[in-house]
């Protein structure tokens, strides 16, 4: 029995070592669409894949972000403006990707959604505050994935959803953790359903990166939320709670 267990463990280790050495070949002509490329992880990934030889299509929220990315990349990298909270913007981006990939299909979709995330006790927030996060981080991600599935099926491509690990720790109110847990559920379901079509679905739970938001910005936002609260809610917390 012990020998059988050891043999199973050894086989599993060998399998993972072989799998980790696997590399995608013939990168030329393979299109990868990445969202959230203005700055941070999405921006770095777009540049790295571009240098590796992929045909990168980078979605940026601003024209400035797209211009800066193009200026530091090869001529093959393309950018498109994208607002994941706007269905019309998503539709235009899908048309752009469809035209760029021609009849080859889409080799990869990397979703890196990072909508604004109000950080505050739950009863300080309004439903609009939840929408501001969920419409981008979850519903926008789902919508663009659904619309690109035909291209992913054609290329037997893969979906990679990037999830910040801090979003999986529910220690604060708001829609951020909700969106990240929703991304996990959506990805797990899609993975099972897409196996039949040869489309792979992965989740990458990345670590902490230096954010563009500083403590002073968070404090200003909290102060803004505090000032809009009803007297009843303020009294229930007390001024001391807010100061601490």
GROMACS .gro file of C-alpha atoms in nm:
model
  244
    1UNK     CA    1   0.000   0.000   0.000
    2UNK     CA    2   0.279   0.240   0.094
    3UNK     CA    3   0.462   0.161  -0.229
    4UNK     CA    4   0.146   0.231  -0.429
    5UNK     CA    5   0.097   0.568  -0.255
    6UNK     CA    6   0.461   0.667  -0.314
    7UNK     CA    7   0.434   0.561  -0.677
    8UNK     CA    8   0.121   0.774  -0.719
    9UNK     CA    9   0.289   1.077  -0.563
   10UNK     CA   10   0.599   1.030  -0.778
   11UNK     CA   11   0.386   1.000  -1.092
   12UNK     CA   12   0.200   1.318  -1.000
   13UNK     CA   13   0.527   1.508  -0.947
   14UNK     CA   14   0.667   1.387  -1.280
   15UNK     CA   15   0.343   1.488  -1.453
   16UNK     CA   16   0.365   1.842  -1.314
   17UNK     CA   17   0.735   1.875  -1.401
   18UNK     CA   18   0.663   1.776  -1.760
   19UNK     CA   19   0.359   2.003  -1.775
   20UNK     CA   20   0.553   2.301  -1.637
   21UNK     CA   21   0.810   2.264  -1.915
   22UNK     CA   22   0.544   2.286  -2.184
   23UNK     CA   23   0.570   2.598  -2.396
   24UNK     CA   24   0.344   2.726  -2.672
   25UNK     CA   25   0.517   2.693  -3.009
   26UNK     CA   26   0.478   2.893  -3.330
   27UNK     CA   27   0.371   3.217  -3.159
   28UNK     CA   28   0.356   3.415  -3.482
   29UNK     CA   29  -0.002   3.484  -3.587
   30UNK     CA   30  -0.153   3.393  -3.249
   31UNK     CA   31  -0.375   3.675  -3.125
   32UNK     CA   32  -0.413   3.755  -2.755
   33UNK     CA   33  -0.663   4.013  -2.631
   34UNK     CA   34  -0.586   4.170  -2.290
   35UNK     CA   35  -0.807   4.406  -2.092
   36UNK     CA   36  -0.692   4.666  -1.839
   37UNK     CA   37  -0.368   4.762  -2.014
   38UNK     CA   38  -0.332   5.130  -1.924
   39UNK     CA   39  -0.100   5.052  -1.632
   40UNK     CA   40   0.003   4.777  -1.393
   41UNK     CA   41  -0.014   4.406  -1.458
   42UNK     CA   42  -0.213   4.428  -1.783
   43UNK     CA   43   0.031   4.681  -1.927
   44UNK     CA   44   0.335   4.471  -1.833
   45UNK     CA   45   0.179   4.153  -1.970
   46UNK     CA   46   0.093   4.319  -2.303
   47UNK     CA   47   0.456   4.432  -2.346
   48UNK     CA   48   0.594   4.091  -2.245
   49UNK     CA   49   0.371   3.895  -2.482
   50UNK     CA   50   0.447   4.143  -2.760
   51UNK     CA   51   0.820   4.078  -2.716
   52UNK     CA   52   0.754   3.704  -2.721
   53UNK     CA   53   0.600   3.735  -3.068
   54UNK     CA   54   0.226   3.718  -3.000
   55UNK     CA   55  -0.013   3.944  -3.189
   56UNK     CA   56  -0.130   4.148  -2.891
   57UNK     CA   57  -0.453   4.347  -2.886
   58UNK     CA   58  -0.451   4.561  -2.572
   59UNK     CA   59  -0.766   4.722  -2.436
   60UNK     CA   60  -0.712   5.054  -2.259
   61UNK     CA   61  -0.960   5.271  -2.073
   62UNK     CA   62  -0.803   5.594  -2.202
   63UNK     CA   63  -0.655   5.710  -2.531
   64UNK     CA   64  -0.347   5.829  -2.342
   65UNK     CA   65  -0.293   5.480  -2.203
   66UNK     CA   66  -0.314   5.332  -2.552
   67UNK     CA   67  -0.071   5.584  -2.698
   68UNK     CA   68   0.188   5.527  -2.427
   69UNK     CA   69   0.163   5.149  -2.468
   70UNK     CA   70   0.201   5.166  -2.846
   71UNK     CA   71   0.503   5.395  -2.814
   72UNK     CA   72   0.689   5.134  -2.606
   73UNK     CA   73   0.589   4.826  -2.808
   74UNK     CA   74   0.633   4.680  -3.155
   75UNK     CA   75   0.422   4.784  -3.452
   76UNK     CA   76   0.229   4.458  -3.434
   77UNK     CA   77   0.070   4.551  -3.099
   78UNK     CA   78  -0.274   4.707  -3.144
   79UNK     CA   79  -0.481   4.896  -2.890
   80UNK     CA   80  -0.852   4.958  -2.856
   81UNK     CA   81  -1.048   5.175  -2.615
   82UNK     CA   82  -1.267   4.976  -2.378
   83UNK     CA   83  -1.508   5.063  -2.098
   84UNK     CA   84  -1.627   4.737  -1.944
   85UNK     CA   85  -1.926   4.914  -1.788
   86UNK     CA   86  -2.056   5.014  -2.133
   87UNK     CA   87  -2.211   4.747  -2.358
   88UNK     CA   88  -2.163   4.967  -2.667
   89UNK     CA   89  -1.793   5.002  -2.590
   90UNK     CA   90  -1.767   4.625  -2.547
   91UNK     CA   91  -1.944   4.568  -2.879
   92UNK     CA   92  -1.702   4.803  -3.060
   93UNK     CA   93  -1.402   4.627  -2.905
   94UNK     CA   94  -1.538   4.286  -3.013
   95UNK     CA   95  -1.576   4.411  -3.371
   96UNK     CA   96  -1.216   4.537  -3.362
   97UNK     CA   97  -1.084   4.203  -3.231
   98UNK     CA   98  -1.290   4.012  -3.489
   99UNK     CA   99  -1.144   4.220  -3.773
  100UNK     CA  100  -0.787   4.191  -3.643
  101UNK     CA  101  -0.801   3.814  -3.601
  102UNK     CA  102  -0.963   3.763  -3.943
  103UNK     CA  103  -1.046   3.394  -3.983
  104UNK     CA  104  -0.784   3.269  -3.734
  105UNK     CA  105  -0.991   3.305  -3.420
  106UNK     CA  106  -0.864   3.425  -3.083
  107UNK     CA  107  -0.581   3.231  -2.918
  108UNK     CA  108  -0.615   3.399  -2.579
  109UNK     CA  109  -0.838   3.629  -2.377
  110UNK     CA  110  -0.675   3.771  -2.064
  111UNK     CA  111  -0.917   3.964  -1.845
  112UNK     CA  112  -0.766   4.202  -1.594
  113UNK     CA  113  -1.063   4.409  -1.472
  114UNK     CA  114  -0.999   4.657  -1.192
  115UNK     CA  115  -1.296   4.887  -1.142
  116UNK     CA  116  -1.304   5.151  -0.871
  117UNK     CA  117  -1.349   4.987  -0.533
  118UNK     CA  118  -1.517   5.191  -0.257
  119UNK     CA  119  -1.376   5.075   0.074
  120UNK     CA  120  -1.612   5.135   0.364
  121UNK     CA  121  -1.854   4.963   0.603
  122UNK     CA  122  -2.142   4.810   0.408
  123UNK     CA  123  -2.414   5.035   0.549
  124UNK     CA  124  -2.219   5.344   0.445
  125UNK     CA  125  -2.271   5.243   0.082
  126UNK     CA  126  -2.550   5.277  -0.173
  127UNK     CA  127  -2.641   5.026  -0.444
  128UNK     CA  128  -2.468   5.256  -0.695
  129UNK     CA  129  -2.140   5.198  -0.513
  130UNK     CA  130  -2.177   4.824  -0.569
  131UNK     CA  131  -2.263   4.878  -0.937
  132UNK     CA  132  -1.950   5.087  -0.990
  133UNK     CA  133  -1.741   4.778  -0.913
  134UNK     CA  134  -1.958   4.486  -1.025
  135UNK     CA  135  -2.044   4.642  -1.363
  136UNK     CA  136  -1.673   4.644  -1.451
  137UNK     CA  137  -1.506   4.364  -1.254
  138UNK     CA  138  -1.775   4.101  -1.298
  139UNK     CA  139  -2.058   4.181  -1.538
  140UNK     CA  140  -1.831   4.354  -1.789
  141UNK     CA  141  -1.588   4.062  -1.776
  142UNK     CA  142  -1.873   3.816  -1.833
  143UNK     CA  143  -2.018   4.016  -2.122
  144UNK     CA  144  -1.697   4.048  -2.318
  145UNK     CA  145  -1.611   3.682  -2.255
  146UNK     CA  146  -1.949   3.569  -2.389
  147UNK     CA  147  -1.911   3.782  -2.701
  148UNK     CA  148  -1.561   3.651  -2.772
  149UNK     CA  149  -1.636   3.282  -2.715
  150UNK     CA  150  -1.704   3.213  -3.086
  151UNK     CA  151  -1.352   3.338  -3.172
  152UNK     CA  152  -1.201   3.140  -2.885
  153UNK     CA  153  -1.379   2.823  -2.999
  154UNK     CA  154  -1.251   2.871  -3.353
  155UNK     CA  155  -0.888   2.883  -3.236
  156UNK     CA  156  -0.935   2.634  -2.950
  157UNK     CA  157  -0.792   2.913  -2.739
  158UNK     CA  158  -0.784   2.987  -2.372
  159UNK     CA  159  -0.939   3.228  -2.122
  160UNK     CA  160  -0.721   3.358  -1.839
  161UNK     CA  161  -0.887   3.560  -1.565
  162UNK     CA  162  -0.651   3.752  -1.338
  163UNK     CA  163  -0.775   3.786  -0.981
  164UNK     CA  164  -0.604   3.991  -0.712
  165UNK     CA  165  -0.567   3.770  -0.406
  166UNK     CA  166  -0.672   4.053  -0.175
  167UNK     CA  167  -1.019   4.037  -0.333
  168UNK     CA  168  -1.065   3.686  -0.197
  169UNK     CA  169  -1.042   3.810   0.160
  170UNK     CA  170  -1.376   3.956   0.265
  171UNK     CA  171  -1.259   4.198   0.532
  172UNK     CA  172  -1.432   4.514   0.407
  173UNK     CA  173  -1.770   4.611   0.265
  174UNK     CA  174  -1.841   4.691  -0.098
  175UNK     CA  175  -1.843   4.506  -0.427
  176UNK     CA  176  -1.474   4.427  -0.468
  177UNK     CA  177  -1.466   4.089  -0.295
  178UNK     CA  178  -1.808   4.007  -0.441
  179UNK     CA  179  -1.671   4.063  -0.790
  180UNK     CA  180  -1.362   3.850  -0.733
  181UNK     CA  181  -1.557   3.559  -0.587
  182UNK     CA  182  -1.799   3.591  -0.878
  183UNK     CA  183  -1.508   3.574  -1.122
  184UNK     CA  184  -1.397   3.250  -0.957
  185UNK     CA  185  -1.743   3.094  -0.993
  186UNK     CA  186  -1.784   3.211  -1.352
  187UNK     CA  187  -1.440   3.079  -1.447
  188UNK     CA  188  -1.497   2.739  -1.283
  189UNK     CA  189  -1.830   2.692  -1.459
  190UNK     CA  190  -1.697   2.807  -1.795
  191UNK     CA  191  -1.398   2.573  -1.768
  192UNK     CA  192  -1.626   2.269  -1.743
  193UNK     CA  193  -1.852   2.381  -2.027
  194UNK     CA  194  -1.570   2.474  -2.268
  195UNK     CA  195  -1.380   2.145  -2.237
  196UNK     CA  196  -1.599   2.002  -2.513
  197UNK     CA  197  -1.476   2.274  -2.752
  198UNK     CA  198  -1.108   2.248  -2.661
  199UNK     CA  199  -1.107   2.589  -2.493
  200UNK     CA  200  -0.906   2.613  -2.171
  201UNK     CA  201  -1.011   2.839  -1.883
  202UNK     CA  202  -0.766   2.937  -1.611
  203UNK     CA  203  -0.760   3.158  -1.303
  204UNK     CA  204  -0.440   3.332  -1.198
  205UNK     CA  205  -0.459   3.456  -0.840
  206UNK     CA  206  -0.175   3.704  -0.834
  207UNK     CA  207  -0.015   3.869  -0.534
  208UNK     CA  208  -0.001   4.226  -0.417
  209UNK     CA  209   0.128   4.507  -0.634
  210UNK     CA  210   0.189   4.871  -0.558
  211UNK     CA  211  -0.141   5.042  -0.633
  212UNK     CA  212  -0.198   5.389  -0.774
  213UNK     CA  213  -0.434   5.466  -0.487
  214UNK     CA  214  -0.265   5.615  -0.180
  215UNK     CA  215  -0.389   5.637   0.177
  216UNK     CA  216  -0.480   6.004   0.138
  217UNK     CA  217  -0.715   5.913  -0.150
  218UNK     CA  218  -0.884   5.647   0.064
  219UNK     CA  219  -0.922   5.891   0.351
  220UNK     CA  220  -1.078   6.153   0.124
  221UNK     CA  221  -1.325   5.898  -0.009
  222UNK     CA  222  -1.416   5.780   0.341
  223UNK     CA  223  -1.470   6.139   0.450
  224UNK     CA  224  -1.698   6.192   0.150
  225UNK     CA  225  -1.900   5.883   0.240
  226UNK     CA  226  -1.919   5.986   0.605
  227UNK     CA  227  -2.058   6.327   0.513
  228UNK     CA  228  -2.340   6.179   0.308
  229UNK     CA  229  -2.456   5.942   0.583
  230UNK     CA  230  -2.783   5.998   0.765
  231UNK     CA  231  -2.760   6.127   1.125
  232UNK     CA  232  -2.892   5.791   1.248
  233UNK     CA  233  -2.607   5.595   1.091
  234UNK     CA  234  -2.348   5.849   1.206
  235UNK     CA  235  -2.479   5.824   1.560
  236UNK     CA  236  -2.470   5.445   1.552
  237UNK     CA  237  -2.096   5.452   1.469
  238UNK     CA  238  -1.996   5.771   1.647
  239UNK     CA  239  -1.729   6.023   1.554
  240UNK     CA  240  -1.464   5.816   1.733
  241UNK     CA  241  -1.517   5.522   1.494
  242UNK     CA  242  -1.455   5.741   1.191
  243UNK     CA  243  -1.143   5.907   1.337
  244UNK     CA  244  -0.988   5.571   1.429
   0.00000   0.00000   0.00000
